[in-house]
Amino acid sequence: MVGRARHRKSIADGVGGLEVEDVDAVVDAVVTASRVLVAVSARSVASVDESITLPQLRALVLLSSCGPLTISGLAEQLGVNPSTATRMAGRLAAARLVKRRYNPRSRREIVVSLTRSGAEAVERVTERRRAEIARVVCRMPAETRAGLVRALTAFAEASGEPSARISPFADPGLP
């Protein structure tokens, strides 16, 4: 077995009871949809602030939904090394989108939280993204939408992604 066939088998082996073709069709559909969603995200970020990268937006969204995180917690949530999260937090702090401070319980740890500007940026990007996705969803047949909601909700839950309905916030008293 080579390439795609081996990959298909390894995916199917990890999912009990599904045929390789079923898994492959789902994966292909999700990969295609993810291209659309990445493009929507990129356009949404660019329309709000061209200096914010998609990985930085991901960090801002995590801080928005999870609240303040230590650098190691942010790194873990992003799936990156702490040094990468430290550099990203530094860039976002320089742009005044996040605030870094020592953890009052452990001065060896840095806690990163959204500023009001960071929360507003997440909110504006999210609003633009929702509007563009709504235009796409409205072009879908109504009977397909209900199934899409169930499927995407299950997909997000399986990935551990926080709900998009959690509203952005900044720490009280931060600039």
CSV table of C-alpha atoms in Angstrom, one decimal:
chain,number,residue,atom,x,y,z
A,1,MET,CA,0.0,0.0,0.0
A,2,VAL,CA,1.3,3.4,-0.8
A,3,GLY,CA,0.5,7.1,-0.2
A,4,ARG,CA,-3.2,7.8,0.0
A,5,ALA,CA,-4.3,4.2,0.2
A,6,ARG,CA,-2.1,3.6,3.3
A,7,HIS,CA,-3.4,6.8,4.8
A,8,ARG,CA,-7.0,5.8,4.1
A,9,LYS,CA,-6.4,2.4,5.8
A,10,SER,CA,-4.8,4.0,8.8
A,11,ILE,CA,-7.7,6.4,9.2
A,12,ALA,CA,-10.3,3.6,8.9
A,13,ASP,CA,-8.4,1.4,11.3
A,14,GLY,CA,-8.7,4.1,13.9
A,15,VAL,CA,-12.5,4.3,13.4
A,16,GLY,CA,-14.3,1.2,14.4
A,17,GLY,CA,-17.1,0.0,12.1
A,18,LEU,CA,-16.5,2.4,9.2
A,19,GLU,CA,-15.6,1.4,5.7
A,20,VAL,CA,-12.5,2.9,4.2
A,21,GLU,CA,-14.6,4.6,1.5
A,22,ASP,CA,-17.0,6.1,4.1
A,23,VAL,CA,-14.1,7.6,6.0
A,24,ASP,CA,-12.4,8.7,2.8
A,25,ALA,CA,-15.5,10.5,1.6
A,26,VAL,CA,-16.0,12.3,4.9
A,27,VAL,CA,-12.3,13.3,5.1
A,28,ASP,CA,-12.4,14.6,1.5
A,29,ALA,CA,-15.6,16.7,2.3
A,30,VAL,CA,-14.1,18.1,5.5
A,31,VAL,CA,-10.8,19.0,3.7
A,32,THR,CA,-12.7,20.8,1.0
A,33,ALA,CA,-14.9,22.6,3.5
A,34,SER,CA,-11.9,23.5,5.5
A,35,ARG,CA,-10.3,25.2,2.5
A,36,VAL,CA,-13.4,27.3,2.2
A,37,LEU,CA,-13.4,28.2,5.9
A,38,VAL,CA,-9.7,29.1,5.9
A,39,ALA,CA,-10.3,31.4,3.0
A,40,VAL,CA,-13.3,33.0,4.8
A,41,SER,CA,-11.1,33.4,8.0
A,42,ALA,CA,-8.2,34.9,6.0
A,43,ARG,CA,-10.6,37.4,4.3
A,44,SER,CA,-12.2,38.3,7.6
A,45,VAL,CA,-8.9,38.9,9.4
A,46,ALA,CA,-7.6,41.0,6.5
A,47,SER,CA,-10.7,43.1,6.5
A,48,VAL,CA,-10.2,44.0,10.2
A,49,ASP,CA,-6.4,44.1,10.6
A,50,GLU,CA,-4.0,42.9,7.9
A,51,SER,CA,-1.2,42.6,10.5
A,52,ILE,CA,-2.9,39.8,12.4
A,53,THR,CA,-1.9,36.3,11.1
A,54,LEU,CA,-4.3,33.3,11.2
A,55,PRO,CA,-2.2,31.6,14.0
A,56,GLN,CA,-2.4,34.9,16.0
A,57,LEU,CA,-6.2,35.0,15.4
A,58,ARG,CA,-6.3,31.4,16.7
A,59,ALA,CA,-4.6,32.6,19.9
A,60,LEU,CA,-6.9,35.5,20.3
A,61,VAL,CA,-10.0,33.3,19.8
A,62,LEU,CA,-8.7,30.8,22.4
A,63,LEU,CA,-8.1,33.6,24.9
A,64,SER,CA,-11.6,34.9,24.1
A,65,SER,CA,-13.3,31.6,24.8
A,66,CYS,CA,-11.0,30.2,27.5
A,67,GLY,CA,-10.1,33.4,29.3
A,68,PRO,CA,-6.6,34.2,30.5
A,69,LEU,CA,-4.0,31.4,30.0
A,70,THR,CA,-0.5,30.9,31.1
A,71,ILE,CA,2.1,30.8,28.3
A,72,SER,CA,2.3,27.0,28.7
A,73,GLY,CA,-1.5,26.7,28.7
A,74,LEU,CA,-1.7,28.8,25.5
A,75,ALA,CA,1.1,26.8,23.9
A,76,GLU,CA,-0.8,23.6,24.8
A,77,GLN,CA,-4.1,24.8,23.4
A,78,LEU,CA,-2.4,26.0,20.2
A,79,GLY,CA,-0.3,22.8,19.9
A,80,VAL,CA,3.0,24.7,19.7
A,81,ASN,CA,6.1,24.9,21.8
A,82,PRO,CA,6.1,27.4,24.7
A,83,SER,CA,8.8,29.5,23.0
A,84,THR,CA,6.5,29.9,20.0
A,85,ALA,CA,3.6,31.0,22.2
A,86,THR,CA,6.0,33.4,24.0
A,87,ARG,CA,7.0,35.0,20.8
A,88,MET,CA,3.4,35.2,19.6
A,89,ALA,CA,2.3,36.7,22.9
A,90,GLY,CA,5.0,39.3,22.5
A,91,ARG,CA,3.9,40.3,19.1
A,92,LEU,CA,0.2,40.5,20.2
A,93,ALA,CA,1.2,42.5,23.3
A,94,ALA,CA,3.2,44.9,21.1
A,95,ALA,CA,0.0,45.3,19.0
A,96,ARG,CA,-1.9,45.9,22.3
A,97,LEU,CA,-4.2,43.0,21.6
A,98,VAL,CA,-3.1,41.0,24.7
A,99,LYS,CA,-1.7,41.9,28.0
A,100,ARG,CA,1.0,39.8,29.7
A,101,ARG,CA,1.5,39.8,33.5
A,102,TYR,CA,3.0,37.6,36.1
A,103,ASN,CA,0.8,35.0,37.6
A,104,PRO,CA,0.0,36.2,41.1
A,105,ARG,CA,0.2,32.5,42.4
A,106,SER,CA,3.5,31.8,40.7
A,107,ARG,CA,5.8,34.6,39.6
A,108,ARG,CA,7.6,32.2,37.3
A,109,GLU,CA,4.6,32.0,35.0
A,110,ILE,CA,3.3,34.6,32.6
A,111,VAL,CA,-0.5,34.9,32.1
A,112,VAL,CA,-1.8,36.2,28.8
A,113,SER,CA,-5.2,37.8,28.5
A,114,LEU,CA,-7.1,39.8,25.9
A,115,THR,CA,-7.2,43.6,26.1
A,116,ARG,CA,-10.4,45.4,25.0
A,117,SER,CA,-8.7,46.0,21.6
A,118,GLY,CA,-8.0,42.2,21.3
A,119,ALA,CA,-11.6,41.3,22.3
A,120,GLU,CA,-13.0,43.9,19.8
A,121,ALA,CA,-10.7,42.5,17.0
A,122,VAL,CA,-12.0,39.0,17.7
A,123,GLU,CA,-15.6,40.2,17.7
A,124,ARG,CA,-15.2,42.1,14.4
A,125,VAL,CA,-13.4,39.2,12.7
A,126,THR,CA,-16.1,36.8,14.0
A,127,GLU,CA,-18.9,39.1,12.8
A,128,ARG,CA,-17.4,39.3,9.3
A,129,ARG,CA,-16.8,35.5,9.3
A,130,ARG,CA,-20.4,34.8,10.4
A,131,ALA,CA,-21.8,37.1,7.7
A,132,GLU,CA,-19.8,35.4,4.9
A,133,ILE,CA,-20.6,31.9,6.2
A,134,ALA,CA,-24.3,32.9,6.4
A,135,ARG,CA,-24.2,33.9,2.7
A,136,VAL,CA,-22.9,30.5,1.9
A,137,VAL,CA,-25.4,28.6,4.2
A,138,CYS,CA,-28.3,30.6,2.7
A,139,ARG,CA,-27.4,29.2,-0.8
A,140,MET,CA,-27.7,25.6,0.6
A,141,PRO,CA,-31.0,23.7,0.4
A,142,ALA,CA,-32.9,24.0,3.6
A,143,GLU,CA,-33.1,20.2,4.1
A,144,THR,CA,-29.3,20.0,4.0
A,145,ARG,CA,-28.8,22.6,6.7
A,146,ALA,CA,-30.2,20.6,9.6
A,147,GLY,CA,-27.8,17.7,8.8
A,148,LEU,CA,-24.9,20.1,8.5
A,149,VAL,CA,-25.6,21.6,12.0
A,150,ARG,CA,-25.6,18.1,13.5
A,151,ALA,CA,-22.5,17.0,11.6
A,152,LEU,CA,-20.5,20.1,12.3
A,153,THR,CA,-21.5,20.2,16.0
A,154,ALA,CA,-20.4,16.6,16.4
A,155,PHE,CA,-17.2,17.4,14.5
A,156,ALA,CA,-16.4,20.4,16.7
A,157,GLU,CA,-17.2,18.4,19.9
A,158,ALA,CA,-15.0,15.5,18.8
A,159,SER,CA,-12.1,18.0,18.3
A,160,GLY,CA,-12.6,19.7,21.7
A,161,GLU,CA,-13.2,23.1,20.1
A,162,PRO,CA,-15.0,25.6,22.3
A,163,SER,CA,-18.4,26.8,21.1
A,164,ALA,CA,-18.5,29.9,18.8
A,165,ARG,CA,-21.4,31.2,21.0
A,166,ILE,CA,-19.1,32.0,23.8
A,167,SER,CA,-18.8,35.8,23.6
A,168,PRO,CA,-15.4,37.5,23.6
A,169,PHE,CA,-14.3,39.2,26.8
A,170,ALA,CA,-11.4,41.1,28.2
A,171,ASP,CA,-10.2,41.0,31.8
A,172,PRO,CA,-11.9,43.6,33.8
A,173,GLY,CA,-9.8,46.7,34.2
A,174,LEU,CA,-7.4,46.0,31.3
A,175,PRO,CA,-6.9,48.6,28.7
